[in-house]
Amino acid sequence: MRFIFLFYLLFSSLFAKASDQSKLFGYSWWPHYQHPYFRLQLDTLNNQPVLGLDIIAPLKGVWGTLLPTYQLRGETNDITVRVKYKSKDVQHFYVTLNSLTNGARVARRDTIMLPASPNWAEATSQLHLKHADLLSVTLEATGKKDTLGTIQLADFGLYADGKKLSDDVPDAAVAPLFQRSDLLNWTFGNYENLPCMNSPILAVGETVHGTKTMNAVAMDIMKERILKHQCRLVLLELPMDAAFYINMYVRNDPRFKYSYISNYIDNSLLSEPTKAFIEWLKQYNATHDNSVSLLGFDTNLEWVQSQINLFNFFYTLNDGKKSPEMKKICEAVLYDMDPFSKRDVAALIDSSDVVKNCLQKDELMLVRKGVRLMQWFAKHRMRFGQRDTLMAQFVQFAIDSVFPKETVVTMYAHTGHLNYSQTIEPAHLNYYSAGHYLKEKYGENYRCIDIVTYQGATIVSDKYGAYAGSKLAAVPQRSIEYQLGQLGVDSVYLPMSKLQSSEALQMRMAGNGSIKVQFIYGYPQARVDGVLFVRNVDPVIKSERIIKEWQEGTKRMFKAYQEALGKMKAM
C-alpha cells in the first residue's frame, strides 16, 4: 500500500509539471488533478509518439484539452473525432466533448464510447454541433477491480471543414468590450469608487505570481478595508501552519519574533509590501485590542514542511519551559503528521491543558482545525487535487465557527484559487476553485476582483523553479487587458457587469512554477466581479541567497527537520 501511495505521488508530481509543456497530437493537455491516471508514459510506433495510460479500479483517469472554436464561421459545424488506440482490461474508455458558450454555459455534452480492443483500432465519429466558443475535450477511463488496465493512443484529433482543430488560434482583434464611461478610477489609498469595497468577504486575486506591484495593491486594499470597513480577518495564500506563527506576531504575543516570520514570507508570492503590512498590522493591533487576525488558508504539498512549521509554532509557545506535556505535543506534530500515521494529533492538542493555557479560544480552534485538515490532506492519494477543497473548508470554518457573525473578511491569493469557476482554464469543468465553493456558500456576500496588467515583469521565469525573472508576454488582442492597455491609463477598474461580450476571452493567469504558459481561455464575467487594471508591474526582488534556498528545496527542508529534532531533544 505504501509503495502504491508513493508511486502515485511521483507520477502526479511529474504529470503536473509536464502537462503545460505537452503538445502531444498537437494539443496542450491538462491532467485532472483529482482524477489522474495511475501512470502515464510515452513511447513510439513507426517513429510516431504513442501515449500510454494506465488505470486501476476504483480510480478514474481524466486527461483533457481546451480547443477554441469561436473562429469557426458557421452557425453549425460538422466536427469529426478520430482516435487510434488499443486497450486492455479497461472497464470504460471514452471521449467527452463539452460545447461552451455564453458565459461558460455548457450548451451540449457528447460522449463517444471506445470499445475495448487488444489490437490497434481506429474510431471515427461525426458530430453536428451548433456554434460554440470553446470545446472542452477529455479522455476518460475507469479500470477493473484488482487489474491494471492499459490504454495506448497512437493518434487523436478533432477536425472541422477538413482541417484539424488547434488550441493555437491566430490572434485577432475583437469588438470593443466596454465603453470608456464604464471605467472607474482608483489610486493607492483611495478605492472608494470600487463597488465591492463594502463586501462582507472580498477576495483580491492576482493574475501573476511574483510581482511587487500586485502585492502592493493587495496590501493597500487590505489596509483600507481595515481602516474604513472594519475588516477583522485577513487571509493570505500561505500555509496555515506558517501563518499561525505570523498571527501570534501581529497580535503582539512577545514570544513570536519577526526574524522567524521572514522565513515564511520570503517566497515568490510576497515581497516588501507584505512585510510592511505585517508590521503596520502589528502596530494597529497594539492600539486596537489585537482585533485583526491574519491567517493562511493554504497548505504545504510536502507534509514534512508542515511538521517543521507546527513544531516551531508549539516550540515557540513553550517559551523554553520544561514541560513534558508540551514536549509530547511537539513530538506528535514532528513524528505523526505523515501520511501513514493513525494518530489523531488534533485530538491530542484539544485535550492538552498546557496548549489551552497558551492559546486563546479562537486560536486553539483554528490550530486544531488546521491540523485536522493537514492530516487529511497528507493522507490523500492526490493531495494537489484537493488543495482548493482544503482552502475552502478552512475559510468556511473560520468564518462560520470561529469569528463573530458578520465579521468582515479580506482575502489575497492567485486568481486560480479565488475566482468563481475553475482553478485552471475550463478544460475540466468540475475541477473547482476554492472561490467556487465560497461563492456557493456565501452568495453575494463573497466578491472576487482580479488585479490585471498590460505589461511588466515577474520573478518567475520560463524554466520551472528557476526564479530568474522574465518579462511578461504581450497581451493578446482577444483580452480585456489589451483593450485597457490601449487607453494609455495607469489604473482603472472595470466592473464585469459592464462587459459588452459574453464570449470567451483570453486572460492572463501565470502561476508560481513557470510562466511558459501565461494565457488561458475563459469567461471573465463568470469568474470575477471586476478587474483592477495596473498598466505596468515590477517583479518581486529577492537576494541570491533566498533564491538559492528556494532551489535547494528538499535539502533545505530536511536540514530544518534535523534542526527541529535537535531542539526537541533539548526540551
PDB file of C-alpha atoms in Angstrom, residues 121 161 179 181 248 270 305 318 320-321 341 343 397 413 473 477 492:
ATOM      1  CA  ALA A 121      -8.346   0.150 -33.752  1.00  0.00           C
ATOM      2  CA  ASP A 161     -14.062  21.637 -42.553  1.00  0.00           C
ATOM      3  CA  GLN A 179     -17.221  51.924 -23.033  1.00  0.00           C
ATOM      4  CA  SER A 181     -17.602  55.741 -19.330  1.00  0.00           C
ATOM      5  CA  MET A 248       0.611  35.413  17.000  1.00  0.00           C
ATOM      6  CA  LEU A 270       5.097  38.029  -1.312  1.00  0.00           C
ATOM      7  CA  GLN A 305       7.345  21.064   5.906  1.00  0.00           C
ATOM      8  CA  ASN A 318       6.505  26.661  25.122  1.00  0.00           C
ATOM      9  CA  GLY A 320      11.816  27.450  26.876  1.00  0.00           C
ATOM     10  CA  LYS A 321       9.865  25.858  29.740  1.00  0.00           C
ATOM     11  CA  SER A 341       0.217   7.789  10.880  1.00  0.00           C
ATOM     12  CA  ARG A 343      -2.671   9.159  15.425  1.00  0.00           C
ATOM     13  CA  PHE A 397     -14.663  27.085   9.326  1.00  0.00           C
ATOM     14  CA  ALA A 413      -4.216  34.836  -3.390  1.00  0.00           C
ATOM     15  CA  ALA A 473       4.294  38.058 -22.581  1.00  0.00           C
ATOM     16  CA  GLN A 477      -5.906  41.284 -28.704  1.00  0.00           C
ATOM     17  CA  VAL A 492      -8.759  51.870 -13.707  1.00  0.00           C
TER      18      VAL A 492
END
